[in-house]
Amino acid sequence: MPLPALSLSLQFSQLADPAPHRAALARHKVVRCIRHALEADAEITVRIVDAEEGQALNRDYRGKDYATNVLTFDYATEPLVMADLVLCAPVVAREAKEQKRSLADHYAHLLVHGTLHAQGWDHETGEADAEAMEAREIQILAGLGVKNPYR
């Protein structure tokens, strides 16, 4: 079965040190991660932001006054998945280091995670939903050659 089609916009805000993030997020890698997590054709924007923008978005849209790793803004799931994924570069880098994972693998996990959210998956609605979403992430990441991030 062919993978769903994806129209992707990949954006980088002004980052203090963009080189490692641009290397970890080569366009073909981003497309691969998202397409493997899609269940339908999609138009997705991925924006890599600094801590200030990440905190402002999280505060303004979720009422949480801190920068988080990934925010998903989902606009439609049918007939086309339409969403924005916002990844906060300093948070992702810090987490990757703390978890002893490569930056590229952590970005892959968060791209898959955000793409699942864009399609209605939610780990905050109950334990069964969280377990189902985690299992799906592990399965997708394995297909991408990325180790289980929950171990």
Short mmCIF file of C-alpha atoms in Angstrom, two decimals:
data_model
loop_
_atom_site.label_atom_id
_atom_site.label_comp_id
_atom_site.label_asym_id
_atom_site.label_seq_id
_atom_site.Cartn_x
_atom_site.Cartn_y
_atom_site.Cartn_z
CA MET A 1 0.00 0.00 0.00
CA PRO A 2 1.52 3.36 -0.98
CA LEU A 3 2.14 6.00 1.66
CA PRO A 4 -0.22 8.99 1.75
CA ALA A 5 0.69 12.11 -0.22
CA LEU A 6 2.11 15.03 1.73
CA SER A 7 2.40 18.71 0.94
CA LEU A 8 4.98 20.02 3.42
CA SER A 9 6.10 23.48 4.42
CA LEU A 10 9.24 23.33 6.60
CA GLN A 11 10.07 26.58 8.40
CA PHE A 12 12.86 27.60 10.77
CA SER A 13 12.55 30.67 12.96
CA GLN A 14 15.62 32.59 14.08
CA LEU A 15 17.57 30.11 16.22
CA ALA A 16 20.76 30.84 18.14
CA ASP A 17 22.45 27.75 16.63
CA PRO A 18 20.36 26.43 13.73
CA ALA A 19 22.97 24.06 12.23
CA PRO A 20 22.27 20.93 14.33
CA HIS A 21 18.52 21.36 13.92
CA ARG A 22 18.71 21.85 10.17
CA ALA A 23 20.95 18.76 9.92
CA ALA A 24 18.56 16.64 11.99
CA LEU A 25 15.56 17.92 10.03
CA ALA A 26 16.61 17.49 6.44
CA ARG A 27 13.46 17.85 4.34
CA HIS A 28 13.51 14.24 3.10
CA LYS A 29 13.75 12.98 6.70
CA VAL A 30 10.82 15.12 7.83
CA VAL A 31 8.71 13.95 4.89
CA ARG A 32 9.55 10.31 5.63
CA CYS A 33 8.63 10.57 9.32
CA ILE A 34 5.34 12.33 8.69
CA ARG A 35 4.24 10.16 5.75
CA HIS A 36 4.80 6.98 7.78
CA ALA A 37 2.52 8.36 10.51
CA LEU A 38 -0.23 9.51 8.14
CA GLU A 39 -3.42 7.60 7.50
CA ALA A 40 -4.60 10.03 4.77
CA ASP A 41 -3.17 12.62 2.39
CA ALA A 42 -2.08 15.79 4.16
CA GLU A 43 -0.97 19.40 4.06
CA ILE A 44 1.31 20.04 7.03
CA THR A 45 3.52 22.90 8.10
CA VAL A 46 6.41 22.10 10.42
CA ARG A 47 7.88 25.13 12.16
CA ILE A 48 11.02 24.97 14.30
CA VAL A 49 10.99 27.76 16.89
CA ASP A 50 13.07 29.19 19.71
CA ALA A 51 12.04 29.01 23.38
CA GLU A 52 10.39 32.44 23.38
CA GLU A 53 8.04 31.64 20.48
CA GLY A 54 7.39 28.14 21.82
CA GLN A 55 6.45 29.51 25.25
CA ALA A 56 4.20 32.20 23.78
CA LEU A 57 2.31 29.69 21.62
CA ASN A 58 1.91 27.20 24.48
CA ARG A 59 0.72 29.99 26.80
CA ASP A 60 -1.66 31.56 24.29
CA TYR A 61 -3.22 28.36 22.96
CA ARG A 62 -2.97 25.90 25.86
CA GLY A 63 -2.75 28.19 28.89
CA LYS A 64 0.59 26.67 29.91
CA ASP A 65 3.33 29.25 30.40
CA TYR A 66 6.40 27.28 29.34
CA ALA A 67 7.97 26.07 26.12
CA THR A 68 7.08 22.46 25.30
CA ASN A 69 8.64 20.08 22.79
CA VAL A 70 5.84 19.88 20.21
CA LEU A 71 2.52 21.63 19.67
CA THR A 72 -0.02 20.37 17.17
CA PHE A 73 -2.59 22.67 15.63
CA ASP A 74 -5.04 20.45 13.75
CA TYR A 75 -7.50 22.06 11.37
CA ALA A 76 -9.04 19.17 9.45
CA THR A 77 -8.81 15.39 9.21
CA GLU A 78 -11.10 14.78 6.22
CA PRO A 79 -10.78 14.56 3.34
CA LEU A 80 -7.29 15.94 3.91
CA VAL A 81 -5.29 16.14 7.15
CA MET A 82 -4.38 19.80 7.64
CA ALA A 83 -2.17 20.81 10.55
CA ASP A 84 0.73 22.83 11.85
CA LEU A 85 3.40 21.13 13.98
CA VAL A 86 5.53 23.50 16.06
CA LEU A 87 8.71 22.07 17.54
CA CYS A 88 10.73 24.04 20.07
CA ALA A 89 14.41 23.52 19.19
CA PRO A 90 15.96 24.23 22.62
CA VAL A 91 13.49 21.95 24.39
CA VAL A 92 13.99 19.15 21.86
CA ALA A 93 17.78 19.47 22.14
CA ARG A 94 17.66 19.41 25.95
CA GLU A 95 15.37 16.38 26.03
CA ALA A 96 17.49 14.48 23.50
CA LYS A 97 20.56 15.06 25.65
CA GLU A 98 18.75 14.06 28.87
CA GLN A 99 17.38 10.90 27.24
CA LYS A 100 20.75 10.08 25.63
CA ARG A 101 19.18 9.98 22.18
CA SER A 102 20.32 11.55 18.96
CA LEU A 103 18.69 14.84 18.03
CA ALA A 104 17.49 13.30 14.76
CA ASP A 105 15.81 10.37 16.54
CA HIS A 106 14.10 12.65 19.05
CA TYR A 107 12.83 14.89 16.26
CA ALA A 108 11.57 11.78 14.42
CA HIS A 109 9.62 10.73 17.52
CA LEU A 110 8.08 14.18 17.97
CA LEU A 111 7.16 14.45 14.28
CA VAL A 112 5.37 11.10 14.50
CA HIS A 113 3.76 12.10 17.81
CA GLY A 114 2.53 15.42 16.44
CA THR A 115 1.27 13.84 13.22
CA LEU A 116 -0.77 11.32 15.20
CA HIS A 117 -2.26 14.18 17.24
CA ALA A 118 -3.19 15.91 13.96
CA GLN A 119 -5.26 12.83 13.09
CA GLY A 120 -7.14 12.69 16.37
CA TRP A 121 -4.90 10.48 18.49
CA ASP A 122 -4.77 11.74 22.08
CA HIS A 123 -2.78 10.44 25.04
CA GLU A 124 -4.41 12.83 27.52
CA THR A 125 -7.92 11.35 27.33
CA GLY A 126 -7.19 8.22 29.34
CA GLU A 127 -4.76 5.42 30.01
CA ALA A 128 -6.07 3.18 27.22
CA ASP A 129 -5.73 6.01 24.67
CA ALA A 130 -2.21 6.79 25.92
CA GLU A 131 -1.17 3.15 25.62
CA ALA A 132 -2.67 2.87 22.12
CA MET A 133 -0.91 6.04 20.95
CA GLU A 134 2.41 4.95 22.46
CA ALA A 135 2.14 1.52 20.81
CA ARG A 136 1.40 3.16 17.43
CA GLU A 137 4.37 5.51 17.82
CA ILE A 138 6.69 2.60 18.66
CA GLN A 139 5.45 0.69 15.60
CA ILE A 140 5.92 3.64 13.24
CA LEU A 141 9.34 4.49 14.65
CA ALA A 142 10.50 0.89 14.32
CA GLY A 143 9.60 1.07 10.63
CA LEU A 144 11.76 4.18 10.41
CA GLY A 145 14.68 2.47 12.15
CA VAL A 146 14.28 4.49 15.36
CA LYS A 147 14.48 2.70 18.71
CA ASN A 148 11.59 2.68 21.18
CA PRO A 149 11.68 6.12 22.84
CA TYR A 150 9.77 4.89 25.88
CA ARG A 151 12.46 2.50 27.13
#
